[in-house]
XYZ file of C-alpha atoms in Angstrom:
770
model
C 3.581 33.951 -82.543
C 0.828 32.925 -84.922
C 0.008 35.212 -87.841
C -2.907 37.555 -87.146
C -5.026 36.002 -89.905
C -4.896 32.695 -88.011
C -6.364 34.193 -84.833
C -9.739 35.090 -83.424
C -9.760 38.454 -81.641
C -11.812 38.988 -78.495
C -12.565 41.617 -75.850
C -13.437 40.843 -72.250
C -16.795 42.584 -72.290
C -17.521 41.717 -68.640
C -15.236 41.165 -65.632
C -14.361 37.484 -65.068
C -15.424 37.739 -61.412
C -15.662 40.457 -58.782
C -12.126 39.577 -57.649
C -10.604 38.593 -61.006
C -7.170 40.019 -61.884
C -8.101 40.101 -65.584
C -10.178 43.236 -66.087
C -13.044 43.971 -68.448
C -11.867 45.717 -71.603
C -8.772 43.555 -72.281
C -8.092 42.742 -75.944
C -7.285 39.033 -76.324
C -6.865 36.412 -79.020
C -7.042 32.658 -79.498
C -5.507 30.544 -82.238
C -8.188 29.516 -84.756
C -6.848 25.982 -85.072
C -6.838 25.602 -81.311
C -10.366 26.929 -80.953
C -11.731 24.838 -83.821
C -10.251 21.757 -82.157
C -11.973 22.608 -78.875
C -15.234 23.353 -80.699
C -15.212 19.897 -82.290
C -14.949 18.471 -78.781
C -17.715 20.786 -77.536
C -15.332 22.357 -75.010
C -15.834 26.076 -75.536
C -17.278 27.029 -72.152
C -13.814 27.817 -70.771
C -11.357 29.178 -73.357
C -7.552 29.581 -73.109
C -6.976 33.085 -74.505
C -3.885 35.309 -74.614
C -4.273 38.952 -73.591
C -2.431 41.485 -75.761
C 0.745 42.508 -73.975
C 1.284 39.053 -72.482
C 2.579 35.784 -73.885
C 0.695 33.219 -71.836
C -2.787 31.717 -71.692
C -5.463 32.645 -69.200
C -8.638 30.574 -68.861
C -11.798 32.670 -69.229
C -15.485 31.826 -69.340
C -16.822 32.397 -72.855
C -19.877 34.208 -71.511
C -17.735 37.260 -70.631
C -16.083 37.394 -74.077
C -17.173 39.181 -77.235
C -15.644 38.491 -80.636
C -14.116 41.313 -82.661
C -12.924 41.707 -86.206
C -9.204 42.291 -86.493
C -9.735 45.948 -87.458
C -12.084 46.551 -84.517
C -9.545 44.997 -82.152
C -6.799 47.259 -83.547
C -8.964 50.372 -83.186
C -9.962 49.551 -79.611
C -6.382 48.675 -78.682
C -5.353 52.265 -79.448
C -7.486 53.528 -76.542
C -5.555 54.140 -73.347
C -7.852 52.590 -70.764
C -10.123 49.564 -70.535
C -12.988 51.851 -69.534
C -12.636 53.807 -72.793
C -12.705 50.566 -74.792
C -15.880 49.343 -73.102
C -17.562 52.692 -73.680
C -16.474 52.737 -77.335
C -17.633 49.147 -77.780
C -21.215 50.264 -77.126
C -21.106 52.577 -80.166
C -21.022 49.898 -82.833
C -21.899 52.422 -85.538
C -18.880 54.627 -84.812
C -16.594 51.599 -84.653
C -17.860 50.346 -88.003
C -17.552 53.811 -89.547
C -13.946 54.146 -88.348
C -13.120 50.721 -89.759
C -14.064 51.926 -93.246
C -12.366 55.356 -93.174
C -9.647 55.563 -95.901
C -6.617 57.844 -96.086
C -7.511 61.174 -97.685
C -10.842 61.475 -95.851
C -11.744 64.906 -94.522
C -12.414 64.692 -90.799
C -12.735 66.620 -87.567
C -10.215 65.608 -84.902
C -10.640 66.419 -81.217
C -7.758 68.061 -79.329
C -8.117 69.629 -75.879
C -11.918 69.636 -76.191
C -11.801 71.459 -79.540
C -12.768 69.933 -82.898
C -10.256 70.818 -85.600
C -10.595 70.244 -89.345
C -8.086 68.095 -91.219
C -7.317 65.273 -93.644
C -6.301 61.694 -92.760
C -2.731 61.133 -93.988
C -1.878 57.925 -92.132
C -3.721 54.968 -90.600
C -1.750 52.421 -88.566
C 0.372 51.738 -85.514
C 2.732 54.238 -83.930
C 4.376 51.969 -81.351
C 7.833 50.433 -81.431
C 8.423 46.765 -82.220
C 6.057 44.408 -80.441
C 5.734 40.646 -80.503
C 1.935 40.970 -80.257
C 0.023 39.915 -83.396
C -1.609 43.354 -83.665
C -0.949 46.891 -82.442
C -3.282 49.787 -81.803
C -4.349 51.663 -84.950
C -4.228 55.475 -84.846
C -5.266 58.115 -87.384
C -2.574 60.574 -88.447
C -4.350 63.822 -89.369
C -2.926 66.900 -91.126
C -4.790 69.997 -89.963
C -6.223 72.254 -92.678
C -7.186 75.915 -93.172
C -7.508 78.065 -90.058
C -6.620 75.072 -87.845
C -3.090 74.727 -89.222
C -0.477 75.111 -86.512
C -2.861 74.048 -83.741
C -1.607 70.468 -83.673
C 1.157 68.598 -81.860
C 3.748 67.453 -84.404
C 4.858 67.382 -88.029
C 3.729 63.824 -88.708
C 6.471 62.283 -86.576
C 6.118 60.294 -83.390
C 9.087 59.360 -81.205
C 11.593 60.325 -83.917
C 9.862 58.262 -86.610
C 8.055 59.982 -89.502
C 4.689 58.506 -90.536
C 3.602 61.392 -92.817
C 4.875 64.902 -93.524
C 3.189 68.219 -92.822
C 4.137 71.659 -91.534
C 5.216 72.189 -87.927
C 2.494 71.613 -85.286
C -0.068 70.694 -87.949
C -0.136 66.961 -87.296
C -2.142 64.945 -84.756
C -2.239 61.213 -83.992
C -5.583 60.237 -82.506
C -7.647 57.110 -81.816
C -10.935 56.652 -83.635
C -12.985 58.042 -80.719
C -11.515 61.497 -81.442
C -12.231 61.344 -85.183
C -15.469 62.397 -86.931
C -15.968 62.509 -90.741
C -16.776 65.982 -92.037
C -19.577 64.600 -94.208
C -21.054 62.451 -91.448
C -23.494 60.119 -93.147
C -25.324 57.342 -91.276
C -23.207 54.261 -91.715
C -24.552 50.886 -92.717
C -25.889 48.694 -89.924
C -23.002 46.975 -88.117
C -22.162 43.538 -89.370
C -23.729 40.757 -87.332
C -20.921 38.289 -86.893
C -21.948 34.732 -86.083
C -19.720 34.677 -83.041
C -18.457 31.395 -81.656
C -18.411 33.084 -78.258
C -22.182 33.320 -77.756
C -22.150 37.092 -77.438
C -24.686 38.098 -74.833
C -27.570 40.404 -75.521
C -26.727 44.097 -75.592
C -30.329 45.191 -75.080
C -31.334 47.128 -71.942
C -31.753 45.060 -68.809
C -35.260 45.028 -67.385
C -37.291 43.251 -64.734
C -38.075 39.699 -65.811
C -34.898 39.201 -67.892
C -32.870 36.060 -67.306
C -29.245 36.779 -66.354
C -25.965 35.073 -65.504
C -23.710 36.210 -62.669
C -20.125 34.917 -62.523
C -19.421 34.395 -58.844
C -16.125 33.469 -57.200
C -17.179 29.819 -56.915
C -19.967 29.121 -59.384
C -21.983 30.613 -62.213
C -25.413 31.761 -61.020
C -28.498 31.858 -63.223
C -31.606 33.738 -62.264
C -34.223 36.370 -63.042
C -34.125 40.145 -62.514
C -36.508 41.153 -59.710
C -35.598 44.846 -59.361
C -33.021 47.421 -60.483
C -32.028 50.094 -57.979
C -29.431 52.807 -57.440
C -27.193 52.834 -54.373
C -24.120 54.584 -53.042
C -21.985 51.885 -54.652
C -23.633 52.288 -58.051
C -26.456 50.505 -59.818
C -27.439 47.202 -58.172
C -29.747 44.446 -59.411
C -31.841 42.128 -57.259
C -31.937 38.675 -58.860
C -33.761 35.532 -57.852
C -31.204 32.736 -58.196
C -31.889 29.100 -58.956
C -28.961 27.926 -56.801
C -26.946 29.540 -54.043
C -23.126 29.648 -53.846
C -23.033 26.097 -52.497
C -25.188 24.715 -55.303
C -28.266 24.307 -53.106
C -31.733 25.841 -53.409
C -31.310 29.478 -54.284
C -32.823 32.723 -53.065
C -32.508 36.447 -53.701
C -29.125 38.065 -54.304
C -28.114 41.705 -54.755
C -25.493 41.946 -57.518
C -23.608 44.925 -59.024
C -25.045 45.813 -62.429
C -21.633 45.450 -64.130
C -21.303 41.796 -63.125
C -24.550 40.678 -64.759
C -24.826 39.225 -68.234
C -28.185 39.147 -69.957
C -28.991 35.702 -71.328
C -30.309 35.209 -74.825
C -33.558 33.227 -75.054
C -33.334 29.656 -76.271
C -33.083 29.369 -80.016
C -36.044 27.727 -81.671
C -33.758 25.011 -83.023
C -32.515 24.291 -79.511
C -35.954 23.975 -77.947
C -36.937 21.514 -80.618
C -33.766 19.440 -80.429
C -34.201 15.762 -79.700
C -31.861 12.904 -79.012
C -32.077 10.360 -81.826
C -29.990 7.529 -80.386
C -31.540 4.112 -80.781
C -30.153 2.583 -77.627
C -29.204 -0.650 -79.376
C -25.969 -0.930 -77.403
C -27.843 -0.369 -74.190
C -30.282 -3.221 -74.501
C -33.055 -0.597 -74.472
C -36.566 -1.402 -73.332
C -39.322 -0.535 -75.778
C -42.593 0.697 -74.287
C -42.051 -1.270 -71.072
C -44.074 -0.918 -67.902
C -40.704 -0.816 -66.110
C -40.225 2.818 -67.191
C -42.946 5.162 -66.008
C -43.297 8.793 -64.942
C -40.761 9.385 -62.162
C -38.440 6.522 -63.201
C -34.685 7.054 -62.930
C -33.222 6.214 -66.350
C -29.980 6.256 -68.300
C -29.390 6.627 -72.021
C -26.334 6.610 -74.244
C -24.986 9.554 -76.198
C -21.208 9.800 -76.336
C -21.304 8.867 -72.668
C -23.935 7.560 -70.280
C -26.350 10.264 -69.197
C -28.931 10.121 -66.446
C -32.286 11.721 -65.773
C -35.818 11.467 -64.345
C -38.781 10.747 -66.616
C -41.238 13.647 -66.376
C -43.470 12.823 -69.365
C -44.108 9.907 -71.758
C -46.189 10.188 -74.907
C -46.266 10.925 -78.636
C -45.559 14.076 -80.609
C -47.877 14.858 -83.555
C -44.925 14.692 -86.003
C -43.061 11.722 -84.495
C -44.126 8.046 -84.776
C -41.990 6.827 -81.837
C -42.995 7.076 -78.204
C -41.044 9.901 -76.570
C -39.792 10.410 -73.023
C -39.334 13.895 -71.589
C -36.391 13.845 -69.171
C -35.142 16.226 -66.535
C -31.399 15.613 -66.688
C -29.248 14.910 -63.670
C -26.536 17.348 -64.814
C -28.175 20.726 -64.453
C -27.699 22.997 -67.454
C -26.751 20.196 -69.860
C -30.147 20.049 -71.601
C -31.782 22.203 -74.269
C -35.305 22.956 -73.036
C -37.511 23.583 -70.017
C -40.091 21.042 -71.192
C -41.366 22.907 -74.249
C -41.450 21.377 -77.732
C -42.646 23.500 -80.665
C -44.317 25.991 -78.400
C -46.204 23.461 -76.257
C -45.339 22.745 -72.619
C -45.224 18.953 -72.079
C -43.595 19.105 -68.625
C -41.886 21.689 -66.442
C -38.258 21.812 -65.307
C -35.615 24.542 -64.915
C -34.293 26.062 -68.168
C -31.596 24.036 -69.972
C -32.328 20.970 -67.821
C -34.787 19.122 -70.094
C -34.340 16.833 -73.079
C -36.758 14.795 -75.234
C -35.463 11.343 -76.244
C -36.944 8.223 -77.742
C -38.298 5.934 -75.052
C -36.502 3.045 -76.743
C -33.190 4.801 -75.969
C -33.797 4.564 -72.219
C -33.298 1.834 -69.664
C -33.552 1.866 -65.865
C -30.649 3.542 -64.092
C -28.525 0.543 -63.068
C -26.560 2.541 -60.505
C -29.435 1.756 -58.164
C -30.147 -1.798 -59.278
C -27.898 -3.482 -56.711
C -26.276 -5.548 -59.494
C -22.493 -5.699 -59.772
C -21.459 -3.835 -62.894
C -18.257 -4.750 -64.714
C -16.184 -1.754 -65.718
C -12.894 -2.158 -67.544
C -12.393 -5.634 -66.190
C -12.966 -4.549 -62.609
C -16.114 -4.703 -60.511
C -17.484 -1.462 -59.111
C -18.325 -3.218 -55.874
C -15.360 -5.499 -55.357
C -13.642 -3.024 -53.080
C -10.449 -2.760 -55.143
C -11.322 -0.360 -57.939
C -10.983 2.862 -55.932
C -8.232 3.139 -53.327
C -8.571 5.706 -50.554
C -5.624 6.768 -48.405
C -6.593 9.161 -45.628
C -3.053 9.536 -44.257
C -0.967 12.108 -46.109
C 2.034 10.538 -47.855
C 5.214 12.416 -48.900
C 6.712 12.009 -52.403
C 8.426 8.691 -53.101
C 12.045 8.769 -51.949
C 14.871 7.980 -54.346
C 15.740 4.731 -52.588
C 12.096 3.535 -52.688
C 11.401 4.148 -56.390
C 12.691 0.797 -57.627
C 10.592 -1.342 -55.261
C 7.458 0.826 -55.113
C 7.103 2.398 -58.521
C 8.940 0.480 -61.251
C 7.191 -2.343 -63.085
C 3.941 -3.281 -64.839
C 0.674 -2.219 -63.190
C 2.495 0.725 -61.672
C 1.728 4.418 -61.942
C -1.753 5.616 -62.962
C -4.035 3.372 -65.025
C -5.241 4.995 -68.241
C -8.758 4.865 -69.621
C -10.667 6.606 -72.397
C -8.232 9.317 -73.536
C -7.028 10.090 -70.006
C -3.295 9.952 -70.830
C -2.913 13.768 -70.703
C -4.223 13.778 -67.113
C -2.409 10.592 -66.058
C 0.951 11.910 -67.265
C 0.441 15.360 -65.744
C -0.559 13.992 -62.321
C 2.257 11.428 -62.294
C 4.839 14.055 -63.280
C 3.768 16.633 -60.721
C 3.128 14.459 -57.669
C 4.990 11.126 -57.807
C 8.452 12.300 -56.745
C 8.063 16.059 -56.152
C 6.327 18.172 -53.513
C 6.661 21.539 -55.267
C 2.891 21.784 -55.907
C 1.695 19.979 -52.783
C 0.142 23.239 -51.590
C -2.659 22.414 -54.032
C -3.534 19.444 -51.850
C -3.787 21.275 -48.548
C -4.723 24.919 -49.145
C -8.121 26.060 -47.940
C -10.685 25.790 -50.719
C -14.417 25.605 -51.266
C -14.033 22.802 -53.815
C -13.173 20.221 -51.174
C -14.613 17.314 -53.229
C -12.148 17.779 -56.068
C -9.280 18.448 -53.675
C -10.187 15.380 -51.597
C -10.263 13.108 -54.672
C -6.928 14.520 -55.809
C -5.288 13.959 -52.420
C -6.928 10.814 -51.017
C -7.791 8.876 -54.181
C -4.851 9.756 -56.423
C -1.757 11.332 -54.822
C -1.655 9.394 -51.532
C -2.287 5.953 -53.157
C 0.283 6.717 -55.870
C 2.944 7.613 -53.319
C 2.105 4.801 -50.872
C 1.278 1.889 -53.188
C 2.750 2.990 -56.526
C -0.575 2.440 -58.313
C -3.819 4.348 -58.956
C -6.853 2.756 -60.594
C -8.465 4.473 -63.561
C -11.657 4.713 -61.512
C -10.009 7.245 -59.205
C -9.016 9.416 -62.156
C -12.505 8.973 -63.656
C -13.991 10.278 -60.390
C -11.858 13.393 -60.772
C -12.858 13.757 -64.434
C -16.553 13.479 -63.521
C -16.208 16.207 -60.906
C -14.415 18.476 -63.390
C -17.087 17.746 -65.979
C -19.795 18.645 -63.480
C -17.943 21.757 -62.393
C -17.315 22.984 -65.934
C -20.539 21.690 -67.548
C -18.284 20.200 -70.236
C -19.884 17.021 -71.625
C -16.609 15.546 -72.902
C -14.335 15.709 -69.873
C -14.851 12.004 -69.206
C -14.353 10.931 -72.820
C -12.095 13.209 -74.858
C -8.433 14.141 -74.811
C -7.457 17.578 -73.489
C -4.231 19.533 -73.234
C -2.223 18.937 -70.034
C -1.486 22.642 -69.552
C -5.190 23.464 -69.710
C -5.940 20.736 -67.170
C -3.251 21.974 -64.755
C -4.318 25.602 -65.203
C -7.943 24.640 -64.596
C -7.025 22.866 -61.357
C -4.717 25.638 -60.144
C -6.603 28.696 -61.362
C -10.312 27.930 -61.565
C -10.816 25.128 -59.023
C -8.309 25.425 -56.188
C -7.400 29.105 -56.649
C -3.643 28.719 -56.240
C -1.671 31.941 -56.533
C -0.096 32.231 -60.007
C 3.222 30.404 -60.234
C 4.889 33.031 -62.423
C 5.231 36.775 -62.189
C 6.565 38.286 -65.390
C 7.631 41.835 -66.086
C 6.844 43.155 -69.581
C 9.563 45.637 -70.464
C 8.200 46.833 -73.812
C 7.179 50.485 -73.907
C 7.874 53.126 -71.273
C 5.877 51.537 -68.442
C 6.853 48.136 -67.060
C 3.838 45.916 -66.494
C 3.784 42.923 -64.180
C 1.820 39.900 -65.358
C 0.870 36.699 -63.560
C 0.355 33.247 -65.062
C 0.457 29.532 -64.266
C 2.650 28.305 -67.121
C 4.650 29.865 -69.916
C 4.179 29.032 -73.598
C 7.447 29.518 -75.468
C 6.884 31.613 -78.592
C 9.690 31.819 -81.135
C 10.132 34.376 -83.878
C 11.795 33.155 -87.045
C 14.821 35.440 -86.660
C 16.976 32.881 -84.887
C 19.713 30.429 -85.830
C 18.924 27.619 -83.414
C 19.148 24.125 -84.917
C 19.499 21.799 -81.935
C 18.310 24.079 -79.108
C 18.332 23.511 -75.390
C 15.373 24.516 -73.251
C 17.652 27.230 -71.784
C 18.147 28.771 -75.238
C 14.468 28.554 -76.169
C 13.372 30.287 -72.963
C 15.955 33.038 -73.354
C 15.039 33.690 -76.997
C 11.327 33.740 -76.149
C 11.870 36.194 -73.283
C 14.071 38.352 -75.495
C 11.649 38.517 -78.436
C 8.695 39.226 -76.098
C 10.552 41.785 -73.908
C 9.978 39.754 -70.742
C 11.865 39.229 -67.498
C 11.026 37.307 -64.325
C 9.823 39.548 -61.511
C 10.835 36.904 -58.933
C 12.235 33.377 -58.686
C 9.364 30.897 -59.241
C 8.977 27.841 -57.014
C 7.702 25.934 -60.060
C 8.186 26.803 -63.726
C 6.039 24.991 -66.305
C 7.138 25.499 -69.912
C 5.398 24.324 -73.094
C 7.380 24.068 -76.302
C 6.797 25.863 -79.631
C 4.635 23.651 -81.803
C 1.332 23.785 -83.664
C -1.193 21.220 -82.527
C 0.064 17.674 -82.033
C 1.771 17.263 -85.405
C 3.983 20.214 -86.401
C 7.143 20.725 -84.340
C 9.387 23.746 -84.889
C 12.470 21.714 -83.919
C 12.963 17.975 -84.620
C 14.933 17.654 -81.365
C 15.032 19.689 -78.164
C 17.720 19.066 -75.534
C 16.279 19.182 -72.017
C 18.300 21.498 -69.784
C 18.618 19.561 -66.529
C 19.457 22.882 -64.852
C 17.854 26.135 -65.917
C 19.943 29.181 -65.043
C 17.444 32.026 -64.669
C 19.840 34.586 -63.164
C 19.957 36.600 -66.380
C 16.169 36.470 -66.723
C 15.485 38.252 -63.418
C 14.491 41.869 -63.713
C 15.946 43.050 -60.385
C 18.806 40.716 -59.539
C 22.595 41.212 -59.420
C 24.102 40.167 -62.732
C 27.552 38.857 -63.639
C 29.710 40.328 -66.396
C 29.926 37.757 -69.216
C 33.626 38.555 -69.738
C 35.309 39.089 -66.351
C 32.707 37.577 -64.029
C 32.482 40.611 -61.738
C 29.313 42.509 -60.869
C 27.695 43.851 -64.036
C 26.606 47.452 -64.327
C 25.107 47.460 -67.852
C 22.939 45.335 -70.141
C 23.104 45.374 -73.932
C 20.051 44.047 -75.748
C 21.733 44.255 -79.161
C 24.468 41.884 -77.965
C 21.939 39.145 -77.196
C 22.428 37.396 -80.536
C 26.208 37.925 -80.568
C 27.792 34.500 -79.980
C 31.276 35.983 -79.515
C 30.655 36.139 -75.761
C 28.531 33.017 -75.177
C 25.960 30.880 -76.942
C 23.186 31.664 -74.483
C 21.799 34.390 -72.346
C 21.247 38.083 -72.002
C 24.545 39.975 -72.159
C 25.601 41.908 -69.063
C 28.889 43.843 -68.682
C 30.814 45.778 -66.077
C 31.700 49.332 -67.149
C 35.243 48.451 -68.179
C 34.270 45.450 -70.295
C 31.329 47.297 -71.845
C 33.618 50.141 -72.930
C 36.027 47.666 -74.503
C 33.304 45.588 -76.210
C 31.458 48.565 -77.662
C 34.591 50.211 -78.998
C 34.499 47.612 -81.791
C 33.145 49.136 -84.999
C 30.437 46.451 -85.294
C 29.023 47.414 -81.881
C 29.459 51.174 -81.753
C 25.790 51.660 -82.609
C 24.680 49.556 -79.622
C 22.935 51.350 -76.746
C 23.681 49.584 -73.444
C 21.306 50.392 -70.606
C 22.308 50.924 -66.980
C 21.288 48.260 -64.458
C 19.628 49.073 -61.167
C 21.925 47.413 -58.636
C 20.220 45.590 -55.748
C 20.632 46.822 -52.198
C 23.985 45.772 -50.766
C 25.809 45.929 -54.112
C 27.540 49.040 -55.395
C 29.723 50.325 -58.199
C 32.182 53.153 -57.682
C 34.109 54.812 -60.517
C 37.121 55.182 -58.189
C 37.218 51.678 -56.737
C 35.818 49.859 -59.743
C 33.238 47.085 -59.799
C 32.047 45.309 -56.667
C 34.406 42.324 -56.417
C 31.794 39.916 -55.081
C 30.542 37.296 -57.520
C 26.740 37.572 -57.801
C 24.872 34.390 -56.817
C 23.304 32.236 -59.525
C 19.610 31.335 -59.427
C 18.973 27.893 -60.915
C 15.956 25.630 -61.318
C 16.175 21.860 -61.667
C 14.247 19.777 -64.177
C 12.025 17.215 -62.464
C 9.650 16.024 -65.206
C 8.955 16.140 -68.954
C 5.645 15.370 -70.689
C 5.971 14.068 -74.253
C 3.385 13.600 -76.992
C 3.440 11.451 -80.100
C 0.387 10.692 -82.255
C -2.009 12.121 -79.636
C -0.652 9.992 -76.778
C 1.028 11.543 -73.733
C 3.775 9.867 -71.692
C 6.178 11.309 -69.137
C 9.750 11.178 -67.875
C 10.507 11.913 -64.224
C 13.882 12.731 -62.644
C 13.566 11.039 -59.262
C 17.049 11.342 -57.734
C 20.355 13.249 -57.728
C 22.289 10.901 -60.034
C 22.465 11.561 -63.782
C 20.898 8.140 -64.422
C 17.947 8.592 -61.996
C 15.239 8.753 -64.682
C 11.977 6.786 -65.039
C 9.525 6.580 -67.932
C 5.737 6.333 -67.402
C 3.022 5.221 -69.850
C -0.515 4.892 -68.485
C -1.540 2.732 -71.461
C 1.602 0.673 -72.046
C -0.368 -2.552 -72.540
C -3.976 -3.725 -72.761
C -6.018 -6.758 -71.777
C -9.066 -7.474 -73.971
C -10.686 -5.282 -76.607
C -13.755 -3.068 -76.088
C -14.493 -4.567 -72.680
C -10.812 -4.735 -71.700
C -8.621 -2.423 -69.671
C -5.229 -0.737 -69.906
C -2.108 -1.735 -68.007
C 0.152 1.155 -66.941
C 3.904 0.702 -66.641
C 6.836 2.555 -65.120
C 10.324 1.580 -66.264
C 13.816 2.788 -65.408
C 15.605 4.619 -68.240
C 19.180 5.394 -67.127
C 20.163 5.807 -70.784
C 18.508 9.255 -70.722
C 21.260 10.570 -68.457
C 23.940 9.217 -70.746
C 22.530 11.082 -73.770
C 22.040 14.293 -71.791
C 25.770 14.418 -71.013
C 26.968 13.746 -74.540
C 28.839 16.544 -76.346
C 26.433 18.559 -78.501
C 28.050 17.516 -81.781
C 27.825 13.832 -80.849
C 24.194 14.199 -79.765
C 23.303 15.966 -83.024
C 24.544 12.958 -84.979
C 22.370 10.499 -83.066
C 19.717 8.900 -85.293
C 16.473 8.971 -83.225
C 15.298 5.476 -84.138
C 18.699 4.078 -83.152
C 18.776 5.676 -79.687
C 18.683 3.237 -76.800
C 15.547 2.496 -74.809
C 12.934 5.254 -74.722
C 15.398 8.179 -74.968
C 14.221 9.080 -78.472
C 10.821 10.109 -77.091
C 12.364 12.558 -74.616
C 14.464 14.360 -77.226
C 11.999 14.279 -80.147
C 8.574 14.471 -78.488
C 9.152 16.825 -75.534
C 6.101 19.043 -75.016
C 5.987 20.281 -71.418
C 9.000 20.770 -69.143
C 8.570 21.138 -65.372
C 11.237 22.850 -63.251
C 11.433 23.454 -59.510
C 13.515 25.612 -57.209
C 15.042 23.802 -54.259
C 15.336 27.044 -52.335
C 11.725 28.040 -53.110
C 9.976 24.666 -53.005
C 8.422 24.999 -49.566
C 4.609 25.081 -49.497
C 3.386 28.281 -51.070
């Protein structure tokens, strides 16, 4: 887990959607390095954040998030409910005042609706060990004068002493139950320049512009009326677009799901594109471009729009074109420049550019356009397969998939997407439910199925144009201007497809066992976090997963059909381990919260679990340690383990343990997942390995940019090659494998062991369509 000073802290100030399983009032965080990287790529509309109490990312729209200081996050985290946090968040003055209260301050503390006088003796957490970067901060107060003896403790909480005072004179309370005795108006709250575009906190009134996060799309509109109803306060808004993206109308929305938009900044309304269009062969002051012309201009990518105005600004010598952009919401103005309206268009849809930067939109010119060595109109650049095709069979891989110009053709930083799609769909059906489940985003699903998956499985090749079509749709859906140009993370891409676009049920259900109440969490992939209190040198994926679950107090609530794991690393350079051994089988029996477990010594049905024995290698090198009663008694009679506190297991229905007859003699079944693909990264380039058959040597290696023809105007050549040597290394003894020099390993095996980033596992028994 990253250190707290390397994180941004956030609260979900609004619900993600009316049906979202992440609630408003959750305290979250995001790694600063990760966010800064996304900010450089202008990709901060959807952010991968981690909610406190979980260990996995969830993708949330930045418009519902509000940045916090670390101290504010700690104070709010101490409150029991999300509702309390949201209410406390509104009182910025009290939050700021509590942040600056030192020990020794005289305060009033509320207990059972009475305000008692005391002195702050302790400020900090009162919870047991947690892998979260922060814990809730409480105030330990010693009651004074006539209020002595009216408290709850002597400065201790759950057998741990945080300060000392007389009996029943101590209270631990969150900041909402603390008031300074000398209550002076605090300084105005600090105005943090939040990267999260914190929405206006002013009162909502008729005429305000608002955003409403619907199940399918973001809606923008204007408040028409505010009214009370039996279901609470409702707001009538006039929307610019309906749920299908067509001409909008009026919509009645719950007050809590509306976000007030800030007006355009002055700098934004005056922003202009300054590109010269030299690479575009721009036309200067030509009669060919007039009001109403469809034009294109070059920024980082080609952009398109309609000319609404042509003329000169008083402070600019060049002739200017006012454009209404094709991609709604990607502009900076509604036609106003320095307070003057030059043309009218919806907000955030307009942009002023130099006329010399524009040329006629050649998508409608009827001229064949060369793109990456292929013609748009030659009929071969985009393959469409209407008939559904199953994954490639083991016996067909060699003739259909192996060779040059096989796999998915890469283009313009698409390797993360190429590798992810190839890994998931070429030889596995575990996530095929994505392709067929009912969804409103049928365009994206259709491209995924008919233009990518079916052609890959039938012909063994997918043109980069098919992937570019998918990238364009994702860019349009997310209003992210760099989805067609910049590199992303494969786990974010897969989560976006599964969670935000096609609404697949979460693949994982985890049970958080820290604290007194077990919480179930859902996610789409699991990021392995490692504490530094381990002795792993050449770890297997099995060991890494077990250590991560152990240090984060997690168990699996059920057997997943698909388990996607990402390895511990920082960015694309730092790796915690120089080599990781892929576990071809992942035994998750010991990771299940409610499954029959096997005694690590005698193999019979286990009755107890010992957390303290987890790191004890006397029994085995891996796994949580489970014992039957007899073995547990023997193990914990040793003087080194007498202080251990084994916990009793809840035996599943059908299994029993009787003191008279002993342990149930049946051997509990093992739950195992099989590895079917690995994504690897080296110097910002993703490749993948796929296990396509039952034999140890049935491995293939895929690189979407293995070769290239031409330079700037050229194109990439993908390649799939057999790599049976991988199986040979995987079955080497550990000591022999540790002595292997990476650069001397045969074939491409070095990349699997040294550059492994994402591991994909599937359950044969659970791999039917979800």
